[in-house]
Amino acid sequence: MKALLPIILLFCPLLHARAQDSSGTYTVVKKTAMLRENNDQAALTAALDAAPRTREARVAVYLKFVRTHPDSQASGDALRVIQSEISWRELESLYQGLSEEVRNSKPCRNIPYTIAAGKRTDIGRPAPDFTLADVKGDSVKLSSLRGKYVLLDFWASWCKPCRAENPYILKAYRHFKDRGFTVLGVSRDEDSEKWKAAVREDGMPWQNTIDRQPWEKSVIWLYGVYPIPDNFLIDPSGKIIARDLRGDDLEKKLAEVMN
């Protein structure tokens, strides 16, 4: 048996690694990998803490980290966080630049779907059609709004940044509603009563729908939205002309395209 041991170990690397555990080799390799990941995560956290507290600055920190740490699991986490903050082209490039191990890790699991959705909903592409129920339970089809500029707004009652955007959307709605502009809200609320209450509290006069379908069949998945808030501006022909318009940017974009 002793004579066969070297042959067995030669054809079984994992067994060989564990057989070396008595000398500490296997344990040291594991601890070294864990230490590297902990150091990587600490470096990313430190860079985020040192960056200005703006959305653009934080995205820049994540981008730099992913580009310089393609073999780190922390890069998978970083890319997951910013996957909807960058173009699908940049996301695809960064994803392909990661090591195979990181690409196959849990944080990166949904990134190929985000890339595919980005291709479906790129600027200039027709907005994918869907039908959802509004606050009265009536079906609303996106394509029924053809002929108008439509802001497709993804939000939820529990999402504070979403609620903070509603006054800006309301301002734009009041300014442009008589010139062929409307809004279609899509909520990811689980509780329909909280959703309806938020619609009333924020004074949303436009059509609001709720999307409680399973993830793979949801409109959120169809449009590759992660996280919320997010939105798409659709022109009267049904073509996507802008995405993620925050604050006064929505009013500025409407003034640009409607003048």
Short mmCIF file of C-alpha atoms in Angstrom, two decimals:
data_model
loop_
_atom_site.label_atom_id
_atom_site.label_comp_id
_atom_site.label_asym_id
_atom_site.label_seq_id
_atom_site.Cartn_x
_atom_site.Cartn_y
_atom_site.Cartn_z
CA MET A 1 0.00 0.00 0.00
CA LYS A 2 2.85 2.37 0.88
CA ALA A 3 4.33 1.71 -2.54
CA LEU A 4 1.05 2.70 -4.19
CA LEU A 5 0.61 5.92 -2.20
CA PRO A 6 2.75 8.17 -4.46
CA ILE A 7 0.80 6.95 -7.52
CA ILE A 8 -2.57 7.57 -5.80
CA LEU A 9 -1.49 11.05 -4.76
CA LEU A 10 -0.18 11.81 -8.25
CA PHE A 11 -3.61 11.24 -9.76
CA CYS A 12 -5.57 12.87 -6.92
CA PRO A 13 -4.32 16.43 -6.30
CA LEU A 14 -6.99 17.17 -3.68
CA LEU A 15 -6.08 14.06 -1.71
CA HIS A 16 -2.44 15.04 -2.07
CA ALA A 17 -3.14 18.49 -0.66
CA ARG A 18 -4.99 17.08 2.30
CA ALA A 19 -2.30 14.45 2.84
CA GLN A 20 0.17 17.31 3.27
CA ASP A 21 -2.03 18.89 5.94
CA SER A 22 0.02 17.29 8.70
CA SER A 23 2.94 19.51 7.64
CA GLY A 24 0.67 22.56 7.46
CA THR A 25 0.93 23.06 3.70
CA TYR A 26 -2.80 22.81 2.96
CA THR A 27 -3.75 25.01 5.93
CA VAL A 28 -1.20 27.67 4.98
CA VAL A 29 -2.53 27.82 1.41
CA LYS A 30 -6.10 28.26 2.68
CA LYS A 31 -5.11 30.91 5.21
CA THR A 32 -3.04 32.77 2.63
CA ALA A 33 -6.00 32.90 0.23
CA MET A 34 -8.31 34.07 3.02
CA LEU A 35 -5.81 36.71 4.10
CA ARG A 36 -5.48 37.99 0.54
CA GLU A 37 -9.25 38.29 0.22
CA ASN A 38 -9.52 40.04 3.58
CA ASN A 39 -6.76 42.44 2.56
CA ASP A 40 -8.47 43.09 -0.78
CA GLN A 41 -11.78 43.81 0.92
CA ALA A 42 -10.07 46.07 3.43
CA ALA A 43 -8.33 47.95 0.62
CA LEU A 44 -11.63 48.45 -1.21
CA THR A 45 -13.36 49.65 1.97
CA ALA A 46 -10.53 52.09 2.70
CA ALA A 47 -10.68 53.48 -0.84
CA LEU A 48 -14.44 53.97 -0.56
CA ASP A 49 -14.05 55.71 2.81
CA ALA A 50 -11.44 58.06 1.34
CA ALA A 51 -13.51 58.93 -1.74
CA PRO A 52 -15.95 61.87 -1.88
CA ARG A 53 -19.50 60.87 -0.92
CA THR A 54 -20.81 61.18 -4.44
CA ARG A 55 -22.24 58.50 -6.65
CA GLU A 56 -19.70 59.15 -9.42
CA ALA A 57 -16.71 59.00 -7.07
CA ARG A 58 -17.79 55.73 -5.50
CA VAL A 59 -18.41 54.11 -8.88
CA ALA A 60 -14.92 55.23 -9.95
CA VAL A 61 -13.43 53.51 -6.88
CA TYR A 62 -15.23 50.26 -7.69
CA LEU A 63 -14.17 50.43 -11.35
CA LYS A 64 -10.51 50.94 -10.49
CA PHE A 65 -10.60 48.07 -8.00
CA VAL A 66 -12.19 45.62 -10.45
CA ARG A 67 -9.67 46.50 -13.17
CA THR A 68 -6.68 46.05 -10.85
CA HIS A 69 -7.90 42.97 -8.94
CA PRO A 70 -9.30 40.55 -11.57
CA ASP A 71 -8.54 37.51 -9.40
CA SER A 72 -10.18 38.81 -6.22
CA GLN A 73 -13.59 37.70 -4.98
CA ALA A 74 -14.02 41.29 -3.75
CA SER A 75 -14.07 42.35 -7.42
CA GLY A 76 -17.09 40.13 -7.95
CA ASP A 77 -18.85 41.92 -5.10
CA ALA A 78 -17.79 45.32 -6.47
CA LEU A 79 -19.02 44.55 -9.98
CA ARG A 80 -22.35 43.31 -8.61
CA VAL A 81 -22.82 46.63 -6.79
CA ILE A 82 -22.20 48.82 -9.86
CA GLN A 83 -23.62 46.59 -12.58
CA SER A 84 -26.53 48.96 -13.28
CA GLU A 85 -24.40 52.10 -12.86
CA ILE A 86 -22.33 51.49 -15.99
CA SER A 87 -23.10 50.65 -19.60
CA TRP A 88 -23.62 47.02 -20.53
CA ARG A 89 -20.59 47.30 -22.82
CA GLU A 90 -18.32 48.34 -19.95
CA LEU A 91 -19.90 45.74 -17.68
CA GLU A 92 -19.28 42.99 -20.26
CA SER A 93 -15.66 44.09 -20.69
CA LEU A 94 -15.02 44.10 -16.93
CA TYR A 95 -16.80 40.77 -16.45
CA GLN A 96 -14.76 39.09 -19.19
CA GLY A 97 -11.60 40.49 -17.60
CA LEU A 98 -12.23 38.68 -14.32
CA SER A 99 -10.71 35.30 -13.65
CA GLU A 100 -12.88 32.28 -14.37
CA GLU A 101 -13.16 31.57 -10.64
CA VAL A 102 -14.49 35.05 -9.90
CA ARG A 103 -16.86 35.00 -12.92
CA ASN A 104 -18.35 31.77 -11.57
CA SER A 105 -18.70 33.09 -8.03
CA LYS A 106 -22.07 33.82 -6.41
CA PRO A 107 -21.84 37.66 -6.63
CA CYS A 108 -21.38 37.43 -10.41
CA ARG A 109 -24.22 34.97 -10.95
CA ASN A 110 -26.69 37.51 -12.38
CA ILE A 111 -24.23 39.69 -14.29
CA PRO A 112 -24.67 37.80 -17.63
CA TYR A 113 -28.43 38.47 -17.32
CA THR A 114 -27.75 42.16 -16.67
CA ILE A 115 -25.55 42.29 -19.79
CA ALA A 116 -28.25 40.58 -21.88
CA ALA A 117 -30.89 42.98 -20.52
CA GLY A 118 -28.58 45.90 -21.29
CA LYS A 119 -28.42 44.81 -24.90
CA ARG A 120 -32.25 44.55 -24.98
CA THR A 121 -32.74 48.00 -23.47
CA ASP A 122 -29.86 49.94 -24.98
CA ILE A 123 -30.41 53.53 -26.09
CA GLY A 124 -32.12 53.44 -29.47
CA ARG A 125 -33.71 50.02 -28.91
CA PRO A 126 -37.50 49.47 -28.78
CA ALA A 127 -38.69 49.32 -25.17
CA PRO A 128 -39.73 45.72 -24.36
CA ASP A 129 -43.48 45.55 -23.93
CA PHE A 130 -45.24 44.21 -20.82
CA THR A 131 -48.56 44.26 -19.01
CA LEU A 132 -49.05 44.83 -15.25
CA ALA A 133 -51.93 45.69 -12.92
CA ASP A 134 -52.45 49.24 -11.66
CA VAL A 135 -53.77 50.42 -8.27
CA LYS A 136 -57.36 49.64 -9.36
CA GLY A 137 -56.42 46.16 -10.56
CA ASP A 138 -56.80 47.09 -14.23
CA SER A 139 -54.23 45.85 -16.75
CA VAL A 140 -51.87 48.45 -18.18
CA LYS A 141 -49.80 47.71 -21.27
CA LEU A 142 -46.70 49.81 -21.92
CA SER A 143 -47.37 49.94 -25.66
CA SER A 144 -50.79 51.49 -24.98
CA LEU A 145 -48.93 54.73 -24.20
CA ARG A 146 -47.40 55.00 -27.69
CA GLY A 147 -47.63 58.52 -29.05
CA LYS A 148 -46.32 60.06 -25.82
CA TYR A 149 -43.00 60.49 -24.14
CA VAL A 150 -43.06 58.00 -21.27
CA LEU A 151 -40.87 57.83 -18.19
CA LEU A 152 -40.81 54.17 -17.13
CA ASP A 153 -40.00 54.54 -13.43
CA PHE A 154 -38.88 51.61 -11.25
CA TRP A 155 -39.36 52.21 -7.54
CA ALA A 156 -40.81 50.86 -4.25
CA SER A 157 -42.46 52.37 -1.18
CA TRP A 158 -39.64 51.16 1.10
CA CYS A 159 -36.90 52.65 -1.11
CA LYS A 160 -35.87 56.02 0.35
CA PRO A 161 -33.86 57.15 -2.71
CA CYS A 162 -36.91 56.32 -4.86
CA ARG A 163 -39.20 58.41 -2.69
CA ALA A 164 -36.67 61.26 -2.78
CA GLU A 165 -36.87 61.28 -6.60
CA ASN A 166 -40.68 61.51 -6.70
CA PRO A 167 -40.87 65.32 -6.20
CA TYR A 168 -38.61 65.79 -9.24
CA ILE A 169 -40.72 63.43 -11.33
CA LEU A 170 -43.90 65.19 -10.18
CA LYS A 171 -42.44 68.57 -11.12
CA ALA A 172 -41.53 67.33 -14.62
CA TYR A 173 -44.94 65.68 -14.99
CA ARG A 174 -46.80 68.90 -14.17
CA HIS A 175 -44.59 70.89 -16.52
CA PHE A 176 -44.82 68.58 -19.55
CA LYS A 177 -48.03 66.53 -19.18
CA ASP A 178 -49.96 68.80 -21.54
CA ARG A 179 -47.21 68.50 -24.14
CA GLY A 180 -47.39 64.71 -24.53
CA PHE A 181 -45.47 63.40 -21.51
CA THR A 182 -46.56 60.84 -18.94
CA VAL A 183 -45.10 58.45 -16.37
CA LEU A 184 -45.64 54.74 -15.83
CA GLY A 185 -44.51 53.56 -12.41
CA VAL A 186 -43.44 49.97 -11.76
CA SER A 187 -43.19 49.05 -8.09
CA ARG A 188 -41.36 46.09 -6.57
CA ASP A 189 -43.40 46.22 -3.36
CA GLU A 190 -44.46 42.97 -1.74
CA ASP A 191 -47.22 44.70 0.24
CA SER A 192 -49.80 46.23 -2.10
CA GLU A 193 -51.33 48.34 0.68
CA LYS A 194 -47.99 50.01 1.46
CA TRP A 195 -47.51 50.59 -2.28
CA LYS A 196 -50.95 52.23 -2.63
CA ALA A 197 -50.35 54.33 0.48
CA ALA A 198 -47.04 55.60 -0.95
CA VAL A 199 -48.76 56.51 -4.24
CA ARG A 200 -51.25 58.61 -2.26
CA GLU A 201 -48.65 60.12 0.09
CA ASP A 202 -46.33 61.20 -2.73
CA GLY A 203 -49.22 62.51 -4.82
CA MET A 204 -48.52 60.50 -7.96
CA PRO A 205 -51.25 61.31 -10.52
CA TRP A 206 -49.81 59.03 -13.21
CA GLN A 207 -50.45 55.34 -13.75
CA ASN A 208 -48.70 53.10 -11.24
CA THR A 209 -48.33 49.35 -11.51
CA ILE A 210 -46.94 46.65 -9.26
CA ASP A 211 -44.63 43.83 -10.33
CA ARG A 212 -44.81 40.83 -7.99
CA GLN A 213 -43.90 38.20 -10.53
CA PRO A 214 -41.06 35.73 -9.93
CA TRP A 215 -37.67 37.29 -10.62
CA GLU A 216 -37.08 35.48 -13.93
CA LYS A 217 -40.47 36.64 -15.25
CA SER A 218 -40.45 40.14 -13.77
CA VAL A 219 -40.31 43.41 -15.65
CA ILE A 220 -37.36 44.35 -13.44
CA TRP A 221 -35.49 41.32 -14.84
CA LEU A 222 -36.65 42.11 -18.38
CA TYR A 223 -35.13 45.60 -18.13
CA GLY A 224 -32.07 44.57 -16.11
CA VAL A 225 -32.85 46.92 -13.25
CA TYR A 226 -30.64 46.59 -10.18
CA PRO A 227 -30.86 48.42 -7.88
CA ILE A 228 -33.76 50.87 -7.72
CA PRO A 229 -34.47 53.68 -8.36
CA ASP A 230 -33.97 53.43 -12.08
CA ASN A 231 -35.88 54.72 -15.08
CA PHE A 232 -36.07 54.77 -18.87
CA LEU A 233 -37.31 57.63 -21.05
CA ILE A 234 -39.20 56.32 -24.07
CA ASP A 235 -40.12 58.44 -27.10
CA PRO A 236 -43.53 58.44 -28.86
CA SER A 237 -42.44 55.67 -31.25
CA GLY A 238 -41.59 53.37 -28.31
CA LYS A 239 -37.82 53.78 -28.56
CA ILE A 240 -35.61 54.19 -25.47
CA ILE A 241 -33.84 57.54 -25.61
CA ALA A 242 -32.39 57.92 -22.08
CA ARG A 243 -31.89 56.03 -18.83
CA ASP A 244 -31.50 56.81 -15.14
CA LEU A 245 -32.44 60.48 -15.22
CA ARG A 246 -32.14 61.79 -11.67
CA GLY A 247 -33.13 65.09 -10.07
CA ASP A 248 -33.51 67.94 -12.56
CA ASP A 249 -31.97 65.86 -15.36
CA LEU A 250 -35.42 64.55 -16.33
CA GLU A 251 -36.82 68.05 -16.90
CA LYS A 252 -33.69 69.09 -18.80
CA LYS A 253 -33.91 66.05 -21.08
CA LEU A 254 -37.62 66.61 -21.75
CA ALA A 255 -36.97 70.26 -22.60
CA GLU A 256 -34.23 69.12 -24.99
CA VAL A 257 -36.31 66.54 -26.87
CA MET A 258 -39.63 68.38 -26.88
CA ASN A 259 -38.40 71.78 -28.06
#
